[in-house]
Coordinates of C-alpha atoms in Angstrom, one line a residue:
M284 CA 5.4 -5.0 -40.2
N285 CA 2.9 -7.6 -41.6
L286 CA 0.4 -7.0 -44.4
I287 CA -2.5 -6.4 -42.0
E288 CA -0.6 -3.7 -40.2
R289 CA 0.3 -2.0 -43.5
A290 CA -3.3 -2.0 -44.5
V291 CA -4.4 -0.6 -41.2
D292 CA -1.7 2.1 -41.4
S293 CA -2.9 3.1 -44.8
G294 CA -6.3 3.9 -43.5
R295 CA -8.0 1.8 -46.1
V296 CA -9.5 -0.8 -43.8
P297 CA -13.1 0.1 -43.2
E298 CA -14.2 0.8 -39.7
P299 CA -16.7 -2.2 -39.5
M300 CA -13.9 -4.6 -40.5
L301 CA -11.5 -3.1 -37.9
R302 CA -14.2 -3.5 -35.2
A303 CA -14.9 -7.1 -36.2
G304 CA -11.1 -7.9 -36.1
I305 CA -10.8 -6.3 -32.7
R306 CA -13.7 -8.4 -31.3
A307 CA -12.0 -11.5 -32.8
V308 CA -8.8 -10.7 -30.9
C309 CA -10.9 -10.2 -27.7
A310 CA -12.4 -13.7 -28.2
L311 CA -8.9 -15.1 -28.8
R312 CA -7.6 -13.6 -25.6
L313 CA -10.4 -15.2 -23.6
R314 CA -9.8 -18.5 -25.2
E315 CA -6.1 -18.3 -24.4
Q316 CA -6.8 -17.6 -20.8
R317 CA -9.2 -20.4 -20.2
A318 CA -7.9 -23.4 -18.2
A319 CA -9.0 -26.0 -15.8
V320 CA -9.5 -24.8 -12.3
E321 CA -6.3 -26.3 -10.9
Q322 CA -4.2 -25.0 -13.8
A323 CA -5.7 -21.6 -13.7
Q324 CA -4.9 -21.3 -10.0
I325 CA -1.3 -22.4 -10.6
R326 CA -0.9 -19.9 -13.4
H327 CA -2.4 -17.1 -11.4
Q328 CA -0.1 -17.8 -8.4
A329 CA 2.9 -18.0 -10.6
W330 CA 2.0 -14.5 -12.1
I331 CA 1.6 -13.1 -8.6
D332 CA 5.0 -14.5 -7.5
A333 CA 6.6 -13.0 -10.7
L334 CA 5.2 -9.6 -9.9
R335 CA 6.5 -9.8 -6.3
A336 CA 10.0 -10.5 -7.7
D337 CA 9.9 -7.8 -10.5
D338 CA 10.8 -4.1 -10.5
I339 CA 8.1 -1.7 -9.5
A340 CA 7.8 -0.8 -13.2
V341 CA 9.4 -1.9 -16.5
E342 CA 9.7 -0.4 -20.0
T343 CA 8.9 3.0 -18.6
A344 CA 10.7 4.8 -21.4
A345 CA 8.7 3.1 -24.1
A346 CA 5.4 3.7 -22.2
N347 CA 6.3 7.4 -21.9
D348 CA 7.0 7.7 -25.6
Q349 CA 3.8 5.9 -26.6
H350 CA 1.5 8.0 -24.5
Y351 CA 2.9 10.8 -22.4
E352 CA 5.3 12.6 -24.7
V353 CA 2.7 12.9 -27.5
P354 CA 2.0 16.5 -28.4
P355 CA -0.3 18.1 -25.8
E356 CA -2.3 19.6 -28.6
F357 CA -3.3 16.1 -29.7
Y358 CA -4.9 15.3 -26.4
A359 CA -6.6 18.7 -26.3
L360 CA -8.3 17.7 -29.6
V361 CA -9.4 14.2 -28.8
L362 CA -10.0 14.1 -25.0
G363 CA -12.8 15.8 -23.1
P364 CA -12.6 19.3 -21.7
R365 CA -10.9 18.2 -18.5
R366 CA -8.3 16.2 -20.6
K367 CA -9.1 13.1 -18.5
Y368 CA -7.1 10.3 -20.1
S369 CA -9.0 7.5 -18.3
S370 CA -12.5 6.1 -18.1
A371 CA -15.3 8.5 -17.5
Y372 CA -18.6 7.6 -15.8
F373 CA -22.0 7.6 -17.5
P374 CA -24.7 7.1 -14.9
P375 CA -28.3 7.5 -16.0
G376 CA -29.0 10.9 -17.5
V377 CA -25.3 11.6 -18.4
T378 CA -24.8 11.6 -22.1
T379 CA -21.8 13.8 -22.9
L380 CA -18.1 13.2 -22.3
A381 CA -17.8 16.5 -20.4
A382 CA -20.5 15.5 -18.0
A383 CA -19.2 12.0 -17.7
E384 CA -15.7 13.3 -16.8
D385 CA -17.2 15.4 -14.0
A386 CA -19.3 12.4 -12.8
M387 CA -16.3 10.2 -12.5
L388 CA -14.3 12.9 -10.7
A389 CA -17.2 13.4 -8.2
L390 CA -17.3 9.6 -7.7
Y391 CA -13.6 9.7 -6.8
G392 CA -14.3 12.3 -4.2
E393 CA -17.0 10.2 -2.7
R394 CA -15.2 6.9 -2.7
A395 CA -11.8 8.3 -1.6
E396 CA -13.6 10.1 1.2
L397 CA -12.0 13.4 0.2
A398 CA -12.7 16.5 2.4
D399 CA -11.5 20.1 2.4
G400 CA -8.3 20.7 4.3
Q401 CA -6.6 17.3 3.4
R402 CA -3.1 16.8 2.0
V403 CA -3.7 14.8 -1.2
L404 CA -1.1 13.2 -3.6
D405 CA -2.2 12.5 -7.2
L406 CA 0.1 9.6 -8.0
G407 CA 0.5 9.4 -11.8
C408 CA -1.5 12.5 -12.5
G409 CA -1.7 12.5 -16.3
W410 CA -2.9 15.8 -17.7
G411 CA -4.1 16.8 -14.2
S412 CA -7.8 16.2 -14.5
F413 CA -8.1 15.0 -11.0
A414 CA -5.5 17.3 -9.4
L415 CA -7.0 20.4 -11.0
W416 CA -10.5 19.4 -10.1
A417 CA -9.6 18.6 -6.5
A418 CA -7.6 21.8 -6.1
A419 CA -10.7 23.8 -7.1
R420 CA -13.3 21.6 -5.3
Y421 CA -11.3 21.6 -2.0
P422 CA -9.7 25.0 -1.8
R423 CA -8.2 24.5 1.7
S424 CA -6.6 21.2 0.7
H425 CA -3.0 21.0 -0.6
I426 CA -2.8 18.9 -3.8
T427 CA 0.5 17.4 -5.0
A428 CA 0.5 16.0 -8.5
L429 CA 3.2 13.5 -9.5
S430 CA 4.0 13.0 -13.2
N431 CA 7.0 11.5 -15.0
S432 CA 6.4 13.8 -18.0
W433 CA 7.7 17.3 -18.3
S434 CA 5.0 18.3 -20.9
Q435 CA 2.3 17.2 -18.5
R436 CA 3.9 19.2 -15.7
A437 CA 4.1 22.3 -17.8
Y438 CA 0.5 22.0 -18.8
I439 CA -0.8 21.5 -15.3
E440 CA 1.2 24.3 -13.9
A441 CA -0.1 26.7 -16.6
Q442 CA -3.6 25.6 -15.9
A443 CA -3.2 26.1 -12.2
V444 CA -2.0 29.7 -12.8
A445 CA -4.8 30.4 -15.2
R446 CA -7.4 29.1 -12.8
G447 CA -5.9 30.8 -9.8
L448 CA -5.2 27.6 -7.9
G449 CA -2.5 28.3 -5.4
N450 CA -2.9 25.0 -3.5
L451 CA -1.5 22.8 -6.3
R452 CA 2.1 21.8 -6.9
V453 CA 3.5 19.4 -9.5
V454 CA 6.4 17.1 -9.0
T455 CA 8.2 15.3 -11.8
G456 CA 9.8 12.0 -10.9
D457 CA 10.0 8.3 -11.4
V458 CA 7.8 6.4 -8.9
R459 CA 10.4 3.6 -8.9
T460 CA 13.0 5.8 -7.1
L461 CA 10.9 8.6 -5.7
E462 CA 11.0 9.3 -2.0
L463 CA 8.9 12.0 -0.4
D464 CA 9.4 13.6 3.0
Q465 CA 5.8 14.9 3.1
R466 CA 3.0 12.8 4.5
F467 CA -0.5 12.7 3.0
D468 CA -4.1 12.2 4.2
R469 CA -5.0 10.7 0.8
V470 CA -3.2 9.2 -2.1
V471 CA -5.2 8.9 -5.3
S472 CA -4.0 6.9 -8.3
I473 CA -6.0 6.8 -11.6
E474 CA -5.0 4.2 -14.2
M475 CA -1.3 4.2 -13.2
F476 CA -1.2 0.7 -11.5
E477 CA -1.7 -0.9 -14.9
H478 CA 1.8 0.3 -15.7
M479 CA 3.3 -1.1 -12.5
R480 CA 4.6 -4.6 -11.7
N481 CA 5.8 -5.1 -8.1
Y482 CA 2.7 -4.0 -6.2
R483 CA 4.2 -5.2 -2.9
A484 CA 7.0 -2.7 -3.2
L485 CA 4.8 0.1 -4.6
L486 CA 2.2 -0.3 -1.9
A487 CA 4.9 -0.4 0.8
K488 CA 6.2 2.9 -0.6
V489 CA 2.7 4.5 -0.6
A490 CA 2.2 3.3 3.0
R491 CA 5.2 5.3 4.1
W492 CA 3.7 8.4 2.5
L493 CA 0.3 8.1 4.3
D494 CA -0.5 9.4 7.7
P495 CA -1.7 6.8 10.2
G496 CA -5.4 7.5 9.3
G497 CA -4.7 8.0 5.6
R498 CA -6.3 6.2 2.7
L499 CA -5.1 5.2 -0.8
F500 CA -7.7 5.2 -3.6
V501 CA -7.0 3.3 -6.8
H502 CA -8.8 3.3 -10.1
V503 CA -7.7 0.6 -12.6
F504 CA -9.1 -1.0 -15.6
A505 CA -9.3 -4.8 -15.1
H506 CA -10.6 -8.1 -16.3
R507 CA -13.2 -9.8 -14.1
Q508 CA -11.1 -13.0 -13.9
H509 CA -7.9 -13.0 -15.8
S510 CA -4.6 -11.1 -15.2
Y511 CA -2.0 -11.0 -17.9
P512 CA 0.9 -9.0 -19.2
F513 CA 0.8 -7.0 -22.4
A514 CA 3.5 -9.0 -24.1
D515 CA 4.5 -8.7 -27.7
A516 CA 4.4 -12.4 -28.6
G517 CA 2.9 -12.4 -32.0
A518 CA 0.8 -10.6 -34.7
S519 CA -2.3 -10.4 -32.4
D520 CA -0.3 -8.4 -29.7
W521 CA -0.6 -5.1 -31.5
M522 CA -1.7 -3.3 -28.3
A523 CA 1.4 -4.5 -26.4
R524 CA 3.7 -3.5 -29.2
E525 CA 2.3 -0.1 -30.0
F526 CA 0.6 1.3 -27.0
F527 CA 1.1 -0.6 -23.8
T528 CA 4.7 -1.9 -23.7
G529 CA 5.5 -3.2 -20.2
G530 CA 1.9 -2.9 -19.0
L531 CA -0.5 -5.4 -17.6
M532 CA -4.2 -6.2 -17.4
P533 CA -5.0 -6.8 -13.7
S534 CA -7.8 -9.1 -12.6
T535 CA -10.2 -7.7 -10.1
D536 CA -8.7 -9.8 -7.4
L537 CA -5.0 -9.1 -8.1
L538 CA -4.5 -6.3 -5.6
H539 CA -6.0 -8.5 -2.9
H540 CA -2.7 -10.6 -3.0
F541 CA -0.6 -7.6 -2.1
Q542 CA -2.0 -6.4 1.3
D543 CA 1.2 -6.6 3.3
D544 CA 1.2 -2.9 4.2
L545 CA -2.1 -1.6 3.0
V546 CA -5.5 -3.4 3.4
I547 CA -8.4 -3.1 1.0
E548 CA -11.4 -1.8 3.0
A549 CA -13.8 -1.1 0.1
E550 CA -14.1 -2.2 -3.6
W551 CA -16.4 -1.2 -6.4
H552 CA -16.8 -2.4 -10.0
L553 CA -18.2 -0.4 -13.0
D554 CA -19.0 -2.4 -16.1
G555 CA -16.9 -1.8 -19.2
T556 CA -19.6 0.1 -21.0
H557 CA -18.5 3.3 -19.2
Y558 CA -15.0 2.9 -20.7
A559 CA -16.4 1.9 -24.1
R560 CA -18.5 5.1 -24.3
T561 CA -15.4 7.1 -23.2
A562 CA -13.3 5.6 -25.9
E563 CA -16.0 6.0 -28.5
A564 CA -16.1 9.7 -27.6
W565 CA -12.4 10.0 -28.1
Y566 CA -12.6 8.3 -31.4
D567 CA -15.5 10.6 -32.5
N568 CA -13.4 13.6 -31.6
Q569 CA -10.4 12.4 -33.5
M570 CA -12.4 11.7 -36.6
A571 CA -14.4 14.9 -36.5
R572 CA -11.2 17.0 -36.1
R573 CA -9.1 15.0 -38.5
A574 CA -7.6 18.1 -40.2
E575 CA -6.6 19.7 -36.9
V576 CA -5.2 16.4 -35.5
M577 CA -3.2 15.8 -38.7
A578 CA -1.7 19.3 -38.5
V579 CA -0.5 18.5 -34.9
L580 CA 0.9 15.2 -35.9
R581 CA 2.7 16.5 -39.0
A582 CA 4.4 19.2 -36.9
R583 CA 5.8 16.5 -34.6
Y584 CA 6.2 13.4 -36.8
G585 CA 6.4 14.7 -40.4
G586 CA 5.9 12.0 -42.9
E587 CA 4.9 9.6 -40.2
A588 CA 1.8 11.6 -39.4
E589 CA -0.7 9.5 -41.3
R590 CA 0.6 6.3 -39.7
R591 CA 0.3 7.8 -36.3
F592 CA -3.2 9.0 -37.0
Q593 CA -4.3 5.6 -38.0
R594 CA -2.6 3.9 -35.0
W595 CA -4.5 6.2 -32.6
R596 CA -7.7 5.5 -34.5
V597 CA -7.3 1.8 -34.0
F598 CA -6.2 2.3 -30.4
F599 CA -9.5 4.1 -29.5
L600 CA -11.5 1.6 -31.4
A601 CA -9.7 -1.3 -29.6
C602 CA -10.5 0.3 -26.2
A603 CA -14.1 0.8 -27.2
E604 CA -14.6 -2.7 -28.5
M605 CA -12.7 -4.5 -25.7
F606 CA -14.5 -2.7 -22.8
G607 CA -17.8 -3.0 -24.7
Y608 CA -17.3 -6.7 -25.3
E609 CA -20.2 -8.8 -24.0
R610 CA -21.9 -5.6 -22.9
G611 CA -19.1 -4.7 -20.6
Q612 CA -19.2 -7.9 -18.6
Q613 CA -15.6 -9.0 -19.3
W614 CA -13.3 -6.0 -19.1
L615 CA -14.3 -3.3 -16.6
V616 CA -13.2 -0.5 -14.2
A617 CA -12.4 -1.3 -10.6
H618 CA -12.0 1.1 -7.6
Y619 CA -10.3 0.2 -4.4
R620 CA -9.8 2.1 -1.1
F621 CA -7.0 1.0 1.1
R622 CA -6.2 1.8 4.7
K623 CA -2.9 1.2 6.5
R624 CA -2.4 -2.2 8.2
T625 CA -2.6 -1.9 12.0

């Protein structure tokens, strides 16, 4: 651990200094990605070829530990009321995190062309924000939620019982090895593809799960031009080391290179300010509920609680500053709707 990380972990680095440092890292990332047209194309194609040769996902145990086996009570304190651990949507007139969560869920319904009576798979369901919303919104539909986290499964199942949702079931499994006998009208995946690598193999698997007229809807965060792995190659790669081991930042065109089995029929981009405002709200919740958050972290991590608190503080600030960089015109949110290739 270097001196900067020790200072950050102590909580003594002022917020303005942290934000300035994060923006400097964002600028460094963009400088590192710049290249002449020919070199950029060669590098991008090499990355695509590497993804095609890789496993569907890597470093899954580390990613699970960093995010998905954190105490559920922590997320209850810092996230919005739907416990949506992904970007919300702030159209004109929407100012609260709760309303922005609902706005994004409604946008999924519209863009995925959801309808009552469908069989829907929530692929990488997180804390169930979409699955629980869809089960209530479409009561004649059958919703299957897939998670690789037992704590998430327990939470979603308890919520389904409490809300009287008999049309929702939760499956725990690893998407790398999972095979399903059931076929679906819709597969919806929200901020899971960033944890994947071999999109060709993943999309081939999803294609087998879809009915002939089925659709896959994908929500990812992305960069408008550059795609890169979160690799721990130095002091500036804090995000890769602490929160996103094995993950990647897709470019908005990346999925276009993996249309062997599924074809993109619609695509939408939301500027990064929506995610920036989401992360700012998470940060505000963490800081406003510091005593409660620390109690949860102490119960799980003991003497490591303060360090964990500060790491999450910096993570939320990093997300807010990155997606807000250049008024949201660099890093953003992308939506895609796929159909089966005919």
